Structure formats: structure tokens, C-alpha cells
XYZ file of C-alpha atoms in Angstrom:
445
model
C -22.476 1.788 -8.148
C -22.571 5.303 -9.649
C -25.731 7.388 -9.969
C -26.876 9.155 -13.137
C -25.596 12.518 -11.874
C -22.227 11.014 -10.929
C -21.852 9.471 -14.386
C -22.729 12.781 -16.021
C -20.087 14.629 -14.012
C -17.492 11.897 -14.579
C -18.113 12.128 -18.325
C -17.595 15.888 -18.214
C -14.341 15.407 -16.310
C -13.155 12.901 -18.923
C -13.710 15.544 -21.616
C -11.836 18.199 -19.646
C -8.958 16.197 -18.181
C -8.123 13.305 -20.503
C -5.396 14.011 -23.069
C -7.331 13.486 -26.290
C -4.219 13.786 -28.473
C -2.660 10.942 -26.484
C -5.818 8.855 -26.861
C -5.806 9.458 -30.620
C -2.194 8.280 -30.853
C -3.390 4.687 -30.465
C -3.477 3.206 -33.992
C -5.348 0.050 -32.855
C -2.488 -1.998 -34.350
C -2.642 -4.662 -31.634
C 1.092 -4.826 -30.905
C 0.174 -4.434 -27.219
C -2.077 -7.499 -27.112
C 0.557 -10.250 -26.706
C 2.202 -8.281 -23.876
C -0.946 -7.832 -21.775
C -1.506 -10.485 -19.066
C -5.125 -9.514 -18.393
C -6.014 -9.709 -22.097
C -4.530 -13.204 -22.338
C -5.820 -14.551 -19.017
C -9.321 -13.113 -19.505
C -9.717 -15.292 -22.597
C -8.704 -12.509 -25.024
C -11.394 -10.019 -24.049
C -10.754 -6.782 -25.936
C -12.051 -4.693 -23.028
C -9.221 -6.109 -20.899
C -6.477 -5.099 -23.346
C -4.598 -1.777 -23.520
C -6.075 -1.075 -26.958
C -9.554 -1.859 -25.705
C -9.215 0.280 -22.597
C -7.970 3.223 -24.665
C -11.001 2.797 -26.922
C -13.244 2.793 -23.844
C -11.627 5.993 -22.520
C -12.044 7.686 -25.917
C -15.674 6.569 -26.136
C -16.386 8.154 -22.734
C -14.684 11.386 -23.834
C -16.787 11.441 -27.023
C -20.017 10.684 -25.162
C -20.527 7.430 -27.066
C -20.780 5.422 -23.850
C -21.444 6.315 -20.220
C -18.771 5.798 -17.553
C -20.720 2.979 -15.942
C -19.647 -0.024 -13.875
C -18.424 -1.895 -16.959
C -16.058 0.957 -17.797
C -14.780 1.090 -14.231
C -14.356 -2.678 -14.187
C -12.321 -2.635 -17.386
C -9.936 -0.045 -15.931
C -9.660 -1.715 -12.519
C -8.762 -5.137 -13.922
C -5.662 -3.586 -15.517
C -2.462 -4.412 -13.606
C -0.829 -1.138 -14.624
C 2.322 -3.094 -15.521
C 2.881 -0.852 -18.581
C 4.316 -3.676 -20.664
C 2.282 -2.241 -23.538
C 4.320 0.978 -23.631
C 7.720 -0.283 -24.877
C 6.092 -2.175 -27.784
C 3.728 0.631 -28.853
C 4.902 2.074 -32.222
C 3.055 5.320 -31.480
C 4.560 5.707 -28.010
C 1.215 6.032 -26.229
C 1.725 6.883 -22.534
C -0.874 4.367 -21.466
C 0.036 4.406 -17.763
C -0.562 8.148 -17.450
C -3.948 7.875 -19.166
C -4.972 4.961 -16.938
C -4.089 6.817 -13.736
C -5.963 9.944 -14.876
C -9.080 7.931 -15.735
C -9.019 6.063 -12.433
C -8.598 9.319 -10.524
C -11.559 10.933 -12.304
C -13.827 7.995 -11.515
C -12.661 7.585 -7.929
C -12.940 11.258 -7.026
C -16.423 11.629 -8.479
C -18.276 8.553 -7.254
C -19.733 7.814 -3.862
C -18.071 4.795 -2.274
C -19.882 2.643 0.259
C -19.135 3.381 3.909
C -16.854 0.331 4.411
C -14.853 1.186 1.271
C -14.582 4.859 2.272
C -13.397 3.849 5.735
C -10.731 1.465 4.413
C -9.481 3.913 1.789
C -9.260 6.731 4.323
C -7.422 4.522 6.796
C -4.889 3.315 4.215
C -4.345 6.370 2.028
C -4.757 9.153 4.581
C -4.053 7.512 7.937
C -1.275 5.001 7.268
C 1.075 5.347 4.297
C 1.854 9.086 4.631
C 3.127 8.529 8.210
C 6.253 6.422 8.666
C 5.791 6.198 12.434
C 2.422 4.513 11.853
C 3.981 2.159 9.323
C 6.513 1.214 11.997
C 3.732 0.649 14.526
C 1.823 -1.636 12.155
C 5.003 -3.557 11.315
C 5.787 -3.761 15.038
C 2.402 -5.391 15.637
C 3.162 -7.927 12.896
C 6.514 -8.559 14.576
C 4.788 -9.150 17.920
C 2.423 -11.580 16.186
C 5.385 -13.455 14.698
C 7.639 -13.564 17.766
C 5.187 -13.955 20.636
C 3.959 -17.422 19.716
C 0.618 -16.022 18.563
C 1.405 -16.901 14.953
C 2.054 -20.554 15.828
C -1.143 -20.697 17.851
C -3.256 -19.144 15.065
C -1.829 -21.504 12.455
C -2.168 -24.646 14.568
C -5.748 -23.774 15.542
C -6.859 -23.564 11.907
C -8.150 -20.041 12.482
C -6.682 -18.836 9.164
C -9.241 -20.990 7.339
C -11.836 -18.385 8.340
C -10.146 -15.861 6.040
C -10.079 -15.797 2.214
C -7.429 -18.064 0.704
C -5.489 -15.083 -0.662
C -5.135 -13.585 2.830
C -4.205 -16.836 4.558
C -1.623 -17.566 1.853
C -0.150 -14.072 2.162
C 0.151 -14.531 5.936
C 2.308 -17.595 5.367
C 4.830 -15.747 3.163
C 5.260 -12.533 5.140
C 8.937 -11.846 5.883
C 10.289 -11.938 9.419
C 10.007 -8.268 10.298
C 12.424 -6.178 12.398
C 11.797 -4.991 15.945
C 10.520 -1.505 16.782
C 13.964 -0.623 18.132
C 15.613 -1.625 14.869
C 13.127 0.361 12.808
C 13.629 3.518 14.859
C 17.420 3.317 14.833
C 17.937 4.200 11.168
C 21.012 5.986 9.753
C 20.955 9.392 8.045
C 24.488 9.135 6.623
C 26.847 6.273 5.795
C 30.441 6.643 4.560
C 31.905 4.737 1.624
C 33.899 1.612 2.530
C 36.469 2.351 -0.174
C 37.585 5.318 -2.271
C 34.593 7.624 -2.743
C 33.311 7.314 -6.305
C 29.836 8.789 -5.948
C 27.755 10.704 -3.427
C 24.214 9.350 -3.478
C 20.959 9.720 -1.597
C 18.973 6.616 -0.745
C 15.201 6.496 -1.087
C 14.313 4.214 1.794
C 10.548 4.049 1.174
C 7.772 3.117 3.594
C 7.316 -0.671 3.350
C 10.951 -1.111 2.358
C 12.205 0.557 5.544
C 9.826 -1.367 7.792
C 8.699 -4.797 6.589
C 11.662 -5.168 4.195
C 14.212 -3.256 6.262
C 16.849 -5.991 5.960
C 16.814 -5.538 2.179
C 17.337 -1.802 2.649
C 20.304 -2.577 4.880
C 21.721 -4.922 2.234
C 21.286 -2.216 -0.399
C 23.153 0.398 1.635
C 25.993 -2.035 2.410
C 26.375 -2.757 -1.304
C 26.512 0.963 -2.073
C 29.183 1.495 0.587
C 31.254 -1.404 -0.782
C 30.932 0.011 -4.302
C 32.395 3.345 -3.173
C 29.324 5.460 -2.420
C 28.832 7.775 0.496
C 25.155 7.790 1.305
C 22.742 10.426 2.569
C 19.369 9.172 3.838
C 17.067 12.185 4.395
C 14.805 11.821 7.412
C 12.163 14.060 5.818
C 11.421 11.695 2.928
C 7.989 10.071 2.672
C 6.126 7.263 0.907
C 6.606 7.563 -2.875
C 2.840 7.831 -3.467
C 2.617 4.966 -5.979
C -0.238 3.231 -4.181
C -2.164 6.524 -4.112
C -1.449 7.336 -7.749
C -2.470 3.914 -9.008
C -5.668 3.864 -6.920
C -7.287 7.149 -7.903
C -5.846 9.319 -5.126
C -3.861 11.710 -7.332
C -3.956 14.756 -5.040
C -2.528 12.749 -2.143
C 0.181 11.400 -4.466
C 1.089 14.973 -5.416
C 1.503 15.996 -1.787
C 3.813 13.070 -1.114
C 5.786 13.913 -4.253
C 6.313 17.474 -3.049
C 7.516 16.243 0.330
C 10.074 14.002 -1.348
C 11.299 16.639 -3.779
C 11.908 19.041 -0.897
C 13.694 16.329 1.092
C 16.175 15.506 -1.698
C 16.689 18.624 -3.779
C 19.442 20.422 -1.796
C 21.684 17.463 -0.969
C 24.426 17.970 -3.596
C 24.278 14.367 -4.809
C 24.963 12.478 -8.014
C 21.979 10.138 -7.864
C 18.906 9.128 -5.878
C 19.054 5.348 -5.475
C 16.025 3.074 -5.219
C 15.756 -0.685 -4.703
C 12.028 -1.172 -5.412
C 10.950 -1.119 -9.044
C 7.438 0.125 -8.299
C 8.650 2.999 -6.144
C 11.392 3.952 -8.584
C 9.013 4.120 -11.530
C 6.543 6.350 -9.694
C 9.329 8.611 -8.444
C 10.531 8.891 -12.043
C 7.042 9.998 -13.069
C 6.996 12.968 -10.674
C 7.747 15.251 -13.619
C 4.490 14.131 -15.245
C 2.532 14.164 -11.988
C 3.417 17.811 -11.297
C 3.694 19.091 -14.880
C 0.766 21.490 -14.480
C 2.112 23.177 -11.334
C 4.574 25.959 -12.313
C 6.262 26.038 -8.900
C 7.005 22.320 -8.999
C 7.321 21.228 -12.642
C 11.037 21.967 -13.101
C 11.918 20.812 -9.585
C 10.116 17.526 -10.262
C 11.978 17.124 -13.558
C 15.356 17.591 -11.875
C 14.368 15.104 -9.175
C 13.311 12.497 -11.753
C 16.547 12.869 -13.722
C 18.564 11.732 -10.687
C 16.716 8.439 -10.158
C 18.755 5.252 -10.546
C 18.087 1.658 -9.516
C 20.582 -0.122 -7.263
C 21.467 -2.644 -9.995
C 22.207 0.132 -12.467
C 24.646 2.030 -10.250
C 26.372 -1.191 -9.176
C 27.077 -2.055 -12.812
C 28.255 1.528 -13.464
C 30.699 1.159 -10.579
C 31.919 -2.252 -11.813
C 30.577 -4.196 -8.817
C 30.054 -7.213 -11.078
C 33.829 -7.465 -11.511
C 34.354 -8.219 -7.826
C 34.927 -11.793 -6.684
C 31.306 -12.746 -6.009
C 30.490 -16.378 -5.271
C 27.743 -18.622 -3.910
C 27.256 -22.308 -3.348
C 26.360 -24.097 -6.592
C 22.739 -23.433 -7.508
C 20.486 -22.593 -10.461
C 19.222 -18.997 -10.459
C 16.581 -17.271 -12.560
C 15.355 -13.676 -12.615
C 11.817 -12.271 -12.601
C 11.675 -8.714 -13.942
C 9.909 -6.026 -11.969
C 7.461 -4.613 -14.537
C 8.040 -0.999 -13.596
C 11.793 -1.394 -13.320
C 11.914 -2.695 -16.890
C 9.087 -0.788 -18.560
C 9.469 2.613 -16.890
C 13.011 2.778 -15.500
C 14.335 0.878 -18.548
C 16.510 -1.328 -16.336
C 16.672 -4.909 -17.517
C 20.188 -5.979 -18.504
C 21.888 -4.702 -15.325
C 20.344 -7.214 -12.862
C 21.247 -10.029 -15.240
C 24.818 -8.765 -15.598
C 25.209 -8.834 -11.829
C 23.679 -12.281 -11.390
C 25.719 -13.846 -14.178
C 28.924 -12.534 -12.568
C 28.483 -14.740 -9.473
C 30.839 -17.710 -9.444
C 29.494 -21.278 -9.142
C 25.905 -20.407 -10.049
C 24.113 -21.356 -13.249
C 21.869 -18.613 -14.582
C 18.838 -19.725 -16.603
C 16.588 -17.191 -18.277
C 12.904 -17.630 -17.509
C 10.409 -17.661 -20.376
C 8.600 -14.295 -20.463
C 10.572 -13.113 -17.435
C 9.255 -9.614 -18.070
C 5.599 -10.656 -17.929
C 3.834 -9.366 -14.799
C 3.653 -11.797 -11.865
C 0.226 -10.478 -10.801
C 1.256 -8.601 -7.659
C 0.826 -4.995 -8.855
C 0.629 -3.248 -5.475
C -2.587 -4.449 -3.835
C -3.932 -6.060 -7.020
C -3.366 -9.566 -5.622
C -5.774 -8.655 -2.799
C -8.501 -6.715 -4.653
C -8.364 -8.803 -7.861
C -7.309 -12.114 -6.354
C -8.778 -14.432 -9.008
C -7.038 -12.761 -11.951
C -3.852 -12.320 -9.934
C -3.663 -16.034 -9.186
C -4.224 -16.943 -12.845
C -1.311 -14.724 -13.805
C 0.823 -16.107 -10.974
C 0.123 -19.702 -12.010
C 1.394 -18.929 -15.523
C 4.481 -17.272 -14.070
C 5.223 -20.259 -11.841
C 5.033 -22.640 -14.811
C 7.786 -20.577 -16.429
C 9.796 -20.496 -13.210
C 9.525 -24.255 -12.682
C 10.630 -24.915 -16.261
C 14.029 -23.366 -15.439
C 14.484 -25.826 -12.531
C 15.887 -22.888 -10.568
C 16.235 -23.205 -6.809
C 16.536 -19.411 -6.422
C 14.131 -16.913 -8.006
C 15.479 -13.369 -7.885
C 13.470 -10.174 -8.266
C 13.839 -6.456 -7.572
C 10.572 -5.297 -6.020
C 8.911 -6.149 -2.685
C 5.520 -6.884 -4.225
C 7.080 -9.234 -6.773
C 9.077 -10.879 -3.999
C 5.973 -11.643 -1.916
C 4.100 -12.813 -5.010
C 6.878 -15.216 -5.986
C 6.979 -16.535 -2.413
C 3.231 -17.021 -2.650
C 3.703 -18.903 -5.912
C 6.320 -21.157 -4.305
C 3.889 -21.852 -1.450
C 0.992 -22.599 -3.834
C 3.151 -24.990 -5.863
C 4.293 -26.914 -2.783
C 7.926 -25.936 -3.340
C 8.597 -24.403 0.082
C 12.007 -25.575 1.298
C 13.072 -26.519 -2.240
C 12.904 -23.127 -3.969
C 13.448 -19.681 -2.489
C 12.600 -16.156 -3.679
C 15.049 -13.381 -2.826
C 15.597 -9.691 -3.561
C 18.640 -9.088 -5.731
C 20.257 -6.815 -3.108
C 20.103 -9.566 -0.487
C 21.517 -12.134 -2.897
C 24.392 -9.878 -3.987
C 25.363 -9.162 -0.388
C 25.197 -12.889 0.318
C 27.526 -13.472 -2.651
C 29.909 -10.741 -1.480
C 30.071 -12.119 2.049
C 30.390 -15.701 0.828
C 33.335 -14.676 -1.333
C 34.986 -12.812 1.561
C 34.526 -15.747 3.958
C 36.091 -18.176 1.486
C 39.327 -16.189 1.279
């Protein structure tokens, strides 16, 4: 809860920092409403729509309302999926305004001691340090491999935790060992004629908990004719910080990444996580007010490319890819589609696989409710959104649900678990599926 003095200072910061021209661009036309999951699943509450949130931000700037708990709640319920941006006739950069507003509120209110402790541990003590991410993942690996997981599950101990946490525990991937996580490459040659020289953004969670997907991604790049540089100095992309009101920390991580990649003499920087890729692409906006970094950030952002996009560019979909007969559908990563503008490429790749039947999911580009840590901090709304998504997925009768972001992947696995479809339906990252199709084709020769 904010005090009167905190609200007064927050209001002043809204006047100074919010882009009023951008706020005024909103014509209140309502084109954004059908695209917004929280507007629909809140029972069509205007305060939980993009248009409504922009009106709230403008009202705070104008001094019409105070930045109280209702304002903060309206902003926090937003998924940040940015589905409103492509349909906006005025081109309002809603995501940038949302992040600025959240940062102003977060930096100028006094959190409770438990919240301060958790935020400091996560944002300052964990994600900026890859060695600590490895240690945490190593502990999860010990839990999975030592027999402790079986004991905890059989004892019913998980019932002591909230349902969202116990469900998430059941869908965690089998993580690599500490030795595997430490033994990471810094360069990989192409496995055919060199067509491109690329750098790979390995990420923090992707190179620990989802390391096998990173390995699949790099193998695909090699097969497609890419030599790969993987800078050791790279860091977390900063998306979690930027979306959670920790803008200064996000800026520091951005600067670390720009320095790590800028002198590599490469054609592209490749990502395989839609959320990371979108935030990396926004570095030019994040650092636009810092003269030393603005142009460097712009050049960095211009080199970003998703794995599916470069594979299509290099004609990977024309290889002899095959899988056992199955029905496949695709769940868009919000940020991959709405920010990186990558939507047709994953579908092109999936449809090129022999023996599979591709079925398009209804509203495949509607958010699944993961949104970073949203499914933990806003569990009720997240599960409503997930239930809607699973109805669409089940209607395709697909046995394989493909996505392109780790958060989406876990959320779809959670949906499969909630629907009682474990063992009948699987969720898989597109890089893992494509490598499976490549290897299946090779083995059948």
C-alpha cells in the first residue's frame, strides 16, 4: 500500500516521464479490446483493457486520479503480451508505456519486507549471475535425480503448497547436470558450406533449465550452414527486470550484452525464446536517452533474428524432414509474433515435415497466460486464460503442441497436466521438434 507522499511523488514522476504524445495517440477506438485476454477473461472490465489502462495512465498524468492501489492493480493484471499493438490504427507503443508506468510505481513505493527480500534475491542476486542460475538448476537436478522428487510426491507433501506451485513442479523439464552446464561451447563450425556467421544468444534459463533446447538450436544452425559464436560475456536479457519495474537493472544487463556482441563481425544474433528476443529487440528504446549507448543499441537490435526465421531464409524447410504420423498444432509466442513479427516462419517449417498433419489452432496468437512470472503472481487470471487456450488446443485433436518460448512451453505442459492429457499429448519447443524430424529423416535413409 502506498502512502500519500509516495502517491504524490509517483504522480509527479508520471508527469515527467510518461510520453504524453504517445498517450494521446490512443483514439479510444476499441480495436484492441477483442485481442486482450485480460479484458475478455475479467468479464469485459474496461480497466483491464489496453484502452482502459492508457486512459488510467493519462488520468494520473493529468492529476485527475491518484496513482493508488486500483491503478497499480490495473497495470499489474496486464500480461504485457502486446497483442494490442499490431491492431492499433494509431500505432500506440503500449508495451513501452506499460513498462515505464510500472517502473515509476515500483521505484517510488515502499514494498513490504518479504516482497523486498524476494525481489532483491531474484532481480539482484540471481538472474544477473549465470553461475548462480547454474547452481539453482543443479539443485533442481539433484532433487529430480536423487529420489527426493519421488519421495516428496508420494508423501503428498506438495499438497502443502499452492496448486499453481505443485502443478508447476510436475511439469518442470529434466534438467542437465552441473558438469553439462559448465561445459558450454564458445564456437561451433558449420556442418556444411558456410552460408552465414551468426552469434547465438544463449540466455539464462535457456542455457540452464532448457539447455537441451539450446543444443538443438545450435545443431540446427550448424546443419543449415551457420558457423556460430557464443560469447561467454553475455548475460540475462533483462526482460524479467524490464517487465517488473526494475528498469535500471534491465539497462545494465542490456549494456553487458551489447558489449559482448558488438565486435564479433557477424550477420545475425540468433535467439530461440520469443520473450528474450523481443526484449533484446527493444534495447534501442530502452537506451534511447543515453547518448553513449543509443546507436550501439540500435545496431544490436537490427541484428536480432529468431531461429525459425533464419532457418526459412536458409531453406531448411526444403530438407527431407519427417516424423511418425501425428497431428501437430502451433501456439504462437506473443512476443515473437507481436514484437519480432515472426509468425509465418514457424508454420512454414512445421508444414514441411513429412507424415504429419498440421492443424491451425483457433486464436493461436492469443496469450497462453504464462507471461514470465505472471502464472505465479496472477495465478487465477493465468489459469482462466490457460483454460481457454487448452479448449482451442483440444479442438485441433493434436497430439503435439509446438511453441517457441520456454514460458509458453511450461504453460502448455501445465495445461496438458490440468486437462488430464499427460501421456496422450505433448508440448515441445520447435527447435527440439525440428531436430527430431531431421534425425528421424536421416535414420530412415
